[in-house]
Tab-separated table of C-alpha atoms in Angstrom:
chain	number	residue	atom	x	y	z
A	1	MET	CA	-39.991	-31.613	22.024
A	2	LEU	CA	-39.605	-29.615	25.211
A	3	LEU	CA	-40.902	-26.049	25.138
A	4	ASP	CA	-40.428	-23.291	27.673
A	5	LEU	CA	-43.496	-21.099	28.190
A	6	ALA	CA	-42.749	-17.580	29.464
A	7	GLY	CA	-40.780	-15.788	26.772
A	8	VAL	CA	-41.370	-18.508	24.178
A	9	VAL	CA	-45.122	-19.126	24.034
A	10	TYR	CA	-46.300	-16.002	25.850
A	11	ASP	CA	-44.882	-12.782	27.183
A	12	GLY	CA	-46.713	-11.610	30.294
A	13	GLN	CA	-50.431	-11.597	29.559
A	14	LYS	CA	-50.051	-11.783	25.778
A	15	PRO	CA	-49.255	-14.711	23.484
A	16	ILE	CA	-46.165	-14.339	21.338
A	17	SER	CA	-47.124	-13.895	17.717
A	18	GLY	CA	-47.353	-17.184	15.846
A	19	ALA	CA	-46.821	-19.379	18.918
A	20	ALA	CA	-50.201	-21.120	18.799
A	21	GLU	CA	-49.774	-21.905	15.109
A	22	ALA	CA	-46.229	-23.168	15.697
A	23	ILE	CA	-47.426	-25.569	18.399
A	24	ALA	CA	-50.193	-26.777	16.081
A	25	ARG	CA	-47.535	-27.543	13.430
A	26	LEU	CA	-45.597	-29.645	15.931
A	27	ARG	CA	-48.711	-31.589	16.867
A	28	LYS	CA	-49.608	-32.123	13.211
A	29	ALA	CA	-46.096	-33.492	12.639
A	30	GLY	CA	-46.746	-36.028	15.400
A	31	LEU	CA	-44.022	-34.804	17.737
A	32	PRO	CA	-44.695	-35.538	21.426
A	33	LEU	CA	-44.640	-32.336	23.503
A	34	ARG	CA	-43.926	-31.334	27.053
A	35	PHE	CA	-44.113	-27.763	28.296
A	36	VAL	CA	-41.443	-27.230	30.943
A	37	SER	CA	-41.912	-24.021	32.881
A	38	ASN	CA	-39.839	-22.666	35.749
A	39	THR	CA	-42.727	-20.524	36.949
A	40	THR	CA	-42.754	-20.189	40.719
A	41	ARG	CA	-45.525	-17.606	40.923
A	42	SER	CA	-48.458	-19.405	39.293
A	43	THR	CA	-50.109	-22.726	40.066
A	44	LYS	CA	-50.268	-25.423	37.425
A	45	LYS	CA	-54.010	-24.780	37.140
A	46	ALA	CA	-53.407	-21.063	36.540
A	47	VAL	CA	-50.810	-21.753	33.831
A	48	LEU	CA	-53.160	-24.145	32.041
A	49	GLY	CA	-55.920	-21.532	32.288
A	50	ARG	CA	-53.675	-18.871	30.762
A	51	LEU	CA	-52.791	-21.144	27.851
A	52	ASP	CA	-56.441	-21.964	27.309
A	53	GLY	CA	-57.149	-18.232	27.160
A	54	PHE	CA	-54.611	-18.007	24.345
A	55	GLU	CA	-56.462	-20.849	22.572
A	56	ILE	CA	-53.528	-23.192	23.150
A	57	SER	CA	-54.791	-26.527	24.402
A	58	VAL	CA	-52.353	-28.288	26.736
A	59	ALA	CA	-53.199	-31.447	28.651
A	60	GLU	CA	-52.417	-31.513	32.363
A	61	ASN	CA	-49.802	-34.243	31.927
A	62	GLU	CA	-48.035	-32.175	29.237
A	63	LEU	CA	-47.110	-29.398	31.682
A	64	LEU	CA	-44.270	-29.789	34.169
A	65	THR	CA	-43.513	-27.175	36.816
A	66	PRO	CA	-41.050	-27.122	39.728
A	67	ALA	CA	-43.872	-26.921	42.274
A	68	ILE	CA	-45.305	-30.223	41.086
A	69	ALA	CA	-41.824	-31.776	41.175
A	70	ALA	CA	-41.389	-30.419	44.726
A	71	ARG	CA	-44.727	-31.815	45.855
A	72	GLU	CA	-43.759	-35.271	44.562
A	73	TRP	CA	-40.356	-34.990	46.275
A	74	LEU	CA	-41.943	-34.053	49.597
A	75	GLN	CA	-44.372	-36.974	49.444
A	76	LYS	CA	-41.651	-39.433	48.453
A	77	HIS	CA	-39.399	-38.347	51.342
A	78	ASP	CA	-42.176	-37.932	53.934
A	79	CYS	CA	-41.413	-34.248	54.420
A	80	SER	CA	-43.600	-31.295	55.349
A	81	PRO	CA	-42.916	-27.987	53.596
A	82	HIS	CA	-41.824	-24.731	55.155
A	83	LEU	CA	-42.808	-22.496	52.249
A	84	LEU	CA	-40.890	-19.446	51.117
A	85	VAL	CA	-42.832	-19.010	47.878
A	86	HIS	CA	-45.093	-16.531	46.152
A	87	PRO	CA	-48.601	-16.513	47.729
A	88	GLY	CA	-50.079	-17.381	44.340
A	89	LEU	CA	-48.198	-20.680	44.320
A	90	GLU	CA	-49.226	-21.930	47.760
A	91	PRO	CA	-52.302	-23.875	46.505
A	92	ASP	CA	-49.989	-26.320	44.702
A	93	PHE	CA	-48.785	-27.426	48.154
A	94	SER	CA	-52.191	-27.713	49.818
A	95	GLY	CA	-53.173	-30.976	51.473
A	96	LEU	CA	-49.655	-32.153	52.266
A	97	PRO	CA	-49.510	-33.763	55.725
A	98	ALA	CA	-47.886	-31.908	58.598
A	99	GLY	CA	-45.579	-33.588	61.068
A	100	GLY	CA	-43.013	-34.957	58.653
A	101	LYS	CA	-39.399	-33.905	58.507
A	102	PRO	CA	-39.332	-30.173	57.690
A	103	ALA	CA	-38.181	-29.043	54.251
A	104	VAL	CA	-37.646	-25.434	53.259
A	105	VAL	CA	-39.094	-24.824	49.785
A	106	ILE	CA	-37.962	-21.571	48.189
A	107	GLY	CA	-39.138	-19.989	44.958
A	108	ASP	CA	-39.665	-16.494	43.609
A	109	VAL	CA	-41.437	-14.818	46.531
A	110	GLY	CA	-41.879	-11.448	44.840
A	111	GLU	CA	-43.052	-8.497	46.904
A	112	ALA	CA	-44.065	-10.852	49.738
A	113	LEU	CA	-40.407	-11.431	50.662
A	114	ASP	CA	-39.051	-9.736	53.775
A	115	TYR	CA	-36.191	-10.279	56.205
A	116	SER	CA	-38.258	-12.138	58.786
A	117	LYS	CA	-39.414	-14.745	56.265
A	118	LEU	CA	-35.935	-15.235	54.846
A	119	ASN	CA	-34.476	-15.506	58.346
A	120	ALA	CA	-37.151	-17.983	59.450
A	121	ALA	CA	-36.209	-20.195	56.500
A	122	PHE	CA	-32.527	-19.857	57.428
A	123	ARG	CA	-33.265	-20.944	60.988
A	124	LYS	CA	-35.148	-24.009	59.767
A	125	LEU	CA	-32.175	-24.911	57.587
A	126	SER	CA	-29.819	-24.388	60.534
A	127	GLU	CA	-31.909	-26.890	62.476
A	128	GLY	CA	-31.454	-29.516	59.756
A	129	ALA	CA	-34.444	-29.006	57.454
A	130	GLU	CA	-34.148	-30.251	53.880
A	131	PHE	CA	-33.416	-27.519	51.323
A	132	LEU	CA	-35.420	-27.434	48.080
A	133	ALA	CA	-35.170	-24.686	45.452
A	134	LEU	CA	-37.950	-24.571	42.887
A	135	ALA	CA	-35.618	-22.817	40.455
A	136	ASN	CA	-32.249	-21.124	40.382
A	137	ASN	CA	-32.798	-18.535	37.656
A	138	ARG	CA	-30.953	-15.239	38.008
A	139	ILE	CA	-33.568	-12.960	36.423
A	140	PHE	CA	-36.920	-12.967	34.678
A	141	LYS	CA	-38.666	-10.493	32.401
A	142	ASP	CA	-41.197	-8.688	34.584
A	143	ALA	CA	-44.636	-7.342	33.646
A	144	ASP	CA	-43.136	-3.921	32.877
A	145	GLY	CA	-40.799	-5.471	30.319
A	146	LYS	CA	-37.697	-4.964	32.464
A	147	PRO	CA	-35.517	-7.625	34.159
A	148	SER	CA	-36.241	-8.439	37.805
A	149	LEU	CA	-34.542	-10.659	40.353
A	150	ASP	CA	-35.701	-14.271	40.162
A	151	ALA	CA	-35.357	-16.953	42.842
A	152	GLY	CA	-31.663	-17.657	42.245
A	153	PRO	CA	-30.172	-14.732	44.191
A	154	PHE	CA	-32.223	-15.638	47.277
A	155	VAL	CA	-31.355	-19.326	46.972
A	156	ALA	CA	-27.699	-18.248	46.863
A	157	ALA	CA	-28.175	-16.118	49.983
A	158	LEU	CA	-29.521	-19.071	51.967
A	159	GLU	CA	-26.831	-21.392	50.596
A	160	PHE	CA	-24.159	-18.918	51.703
A	161	ALA	CA	-25.695	-18.487	55.153
A	162	CYS	CA	-26.265	-22.149	55.974
A	163	GLN	CA	-23.245	-23.452	54.032
A	164	ARG	CA	-25.329	-26.028	52.196
A	165	SER	CA	-26.418	-26.459	48.588
A	166	ALA	CA	-30.083	-26.566	47.672
A	167	ILE	CA	-31.651	-29.408	45.725
A	168	VAL	CA	-32.776	-27.589	42.555
A	169	LEU	CA	-35.988	-29.091	41.196
A	170	GLY	CA	-36.624	-26.922	38.134
A	171	LYS	CA	-34.439	-26.034	35.161
A	172	PRO	CA	-31.457	-26.352	34.799
A	173	SER	CA	-31.672	-29.520	36.911
A	174	GLU	CA	-30.860	-32.515	34.717
A	175	ASP	CA	-33.452	-34.537	36.629
A	176	PHE	CA	-36.175	-32.052	35.641
A	177	PHE	CA	-35.413	-32.433	31.931
A	178	ARG	CA	-35.093	-36.197	32.207
A	179	SER	CA	-38.381	-36.472	34.085
A	180	ALA	CA	-40.128	-34.617	31.251
A	181	LEU	CA	-38.577	-36.937	28.684
A	182	ALA	CA	-39.366	-40.053	30.717
A	183	SER	CA	-43.039	-39.075	30.765
A	184	MET	CA	-42.988	-39.430	26.947
A	185	GLY	CA	-40.776	-42.529	26.856
A	186	CYS	CA	-38.214	-40.416	25.009
A	187	GLU	CA	-34.429	-40.756	25.097
A	188	PRO	CA	-32.458	-37.490	25.532
A	189	GLU	CA	-30.573	-37.894	22.252
A	190	THR	CA	-33.872	-37.811	20.344
A	191	ALA	CA	-35.161	-34.624	22.006
A	192	VAL	CA	-34.996	-30.882	21.327
A	193	MET	CA	-35.468	-27.991	23.780
A	194	VAL	CA	-36.635	-24.475	22.876
A	195	GLY	CA	-36.163	-21.659	25.385
A	196	ASP	CA	-35.358	-17.984	25.897
A	197	ASP	CA	-32.882	-18.558	28.755
A	198	ALA	CA	-29.423	-19.460	27.475
A	199	GLU	CA	-28.363	-20.721	30.895
A	200	GLY	CA	-31.386	-22.496	32.378
A	201	ASP	CA	-33.185	-23.688	29.239
A	202	VAL	CA	-30.458	-24.208	26.668
A	203	ALA	CA	-27.231	-25.044	28.503
A	204	GLY	CA	-29.229	-27.030	31.061
A	205	ALA	CA	-30.903	-29.139	28.370
A	206	LEU	CA	-27.638	-29.834	26.567
A	207	ARG	CA	-25.961	-30.865	29.828
A	208	ALA	CA	-28.876	-33.248	30.377
A	209	GLY	CA	-27.988	-34.940	27.090
A	210	LEU	CA	-30.609	-33.523	24.739
A	211	SER	CA	-29.508	-33.579	21.119
A	212	CYS	CA	-30.343	-29.930	20.385
A	213	ALA	CA	-31.387	-26.795	22.239
A	214	LEU	CA	-32.563	-23.685	20.403
A	215	LEU	CA	-32.408	-20.186	21.847
A	216	VAL	CA	-35.116	-17.734	20.769
A	217	ARG	CA	-34.687	-13.967	20.610
A	218	THR	CA	-37.978	-13.374	22.430
A	219	GLY	CA	-38.702	-13.097	26.165
A	220	LYS	CA	-35.705	-12.490	28.417
A	221	TYR	CA	-33.164	-12.950	25.620
A	222	ARG	CA	-30.524	-10.217	25.477
A	223	SER	CA	-28.043	-9.683	22.655
A	224	GLY	CA	-24.993	-11.862	23.197
A	225	ASP	CA	-26.679	-14.413	25.495
A	226	GLU	CA	-25.783	-17.136	23.009
A	227	GLN	CA	-22.106	-16.583	23.848
A	228	ARG	CA	-22.386	-16.258	27.624
A	229	PHE	CA	-22.902	-19.837	28.754
A	230	GLU	CA	-21.612	-23.317	27.984
A	231	PRO	CA	-22.723	-25.405	26.223
A	232	LYS	CA	-23.767	-22.859	23.591
A	233	PRO	CA	-27.109	-23.120	21.763
A	234	THR	CA	-27.383	-25.460	18.808
A	235	ALA	CA	-28.993	-22.549	16.967
A	236	LEU	CA	-30.189	-19.008	17.614
A	237	VAL	CA	-33.600	-18.306	16.033
A	238	ASP	CA	-35.995	-15.383	16.006
A	239	ASP	CA	-38.963	-17.002	17.765
A	240	LEU	CA	-40.929	-20.210	18.239
A	241	THR	CA	-42.188	-20.098	14.650
A	242	ALA	CA	-38.604	-20.077	13.374
A	243	ALA	CA	-37.647	-22.792	15.875
A	244	VAL	CA	-40.407	-25.091	14.634
A	245	THR	CA	-39.359	-24.524	11.020
A	246	TRP	CA	-35.767	-25.421	11.996
A	247	ILE	CA	-36.912	-28.552	13.832
A	248	LEU	CA	-39.231	-29.823	11.086
A	249	LYS	CA	-36.535	-29.346	8.449
A	250	ARG	CA	-34.118	-31.355	10.594
A	251	LYS	CA	-36.756	-34.046	11.106
A	252	ALA	CA	-37.395	-34.243	7.350
A	253	HIS	CA	-33.685	-34.855	6.679
A	254	SER	CA	-33.188	-37.392	9.455
């Protein structure tokens, strides 16, 4: 089981009704879990703390975020980051050695973004820096309940300017899904994804070979999303509670 967080388990600073109980049902059924979040504003520690505040216990190794994937990539390739990320995310990159090959790392910068920072990243890319995107989402549901620009539009701007494609480390990267599954020793055809993003969560998971991907009507979901992207969701359900019921019924008949 792979579960998205924002829009599936919680919405802003509040848990989604029934989410904690739904996760408990999955654990009781003995299904291995990984929580795959595309958050590029909060550190892994902060996300775990938020879940704990909702009385949802998640082990550190059960949570995968793009920042952690980026940190591992930078270490593996002996690169030093040039960060274009939200200030709240910077601690996840602390302690990395300087002096390696430069790599621009872009996420959702939020209100901290300005022309000079975007242009500085462009200049690094023009000089040959590696190009890492923590995510490529178009929008997210903001604290006021309305859609806001996510990292994707700014990734696209840099790709257009430097005429290069970014290495996307979060969803919908197939490698991100497969890394989560590998950490459980799970084959894609035996896995199910639950998310509120028809493009990044659902279509991305199905392209990565997962057997099923369920789209919930909570979070950023908008009417008709299930028809907008290919592959289409295996099922459209009301929320995580309904998704878990769907999954456990399928498991019982398998």
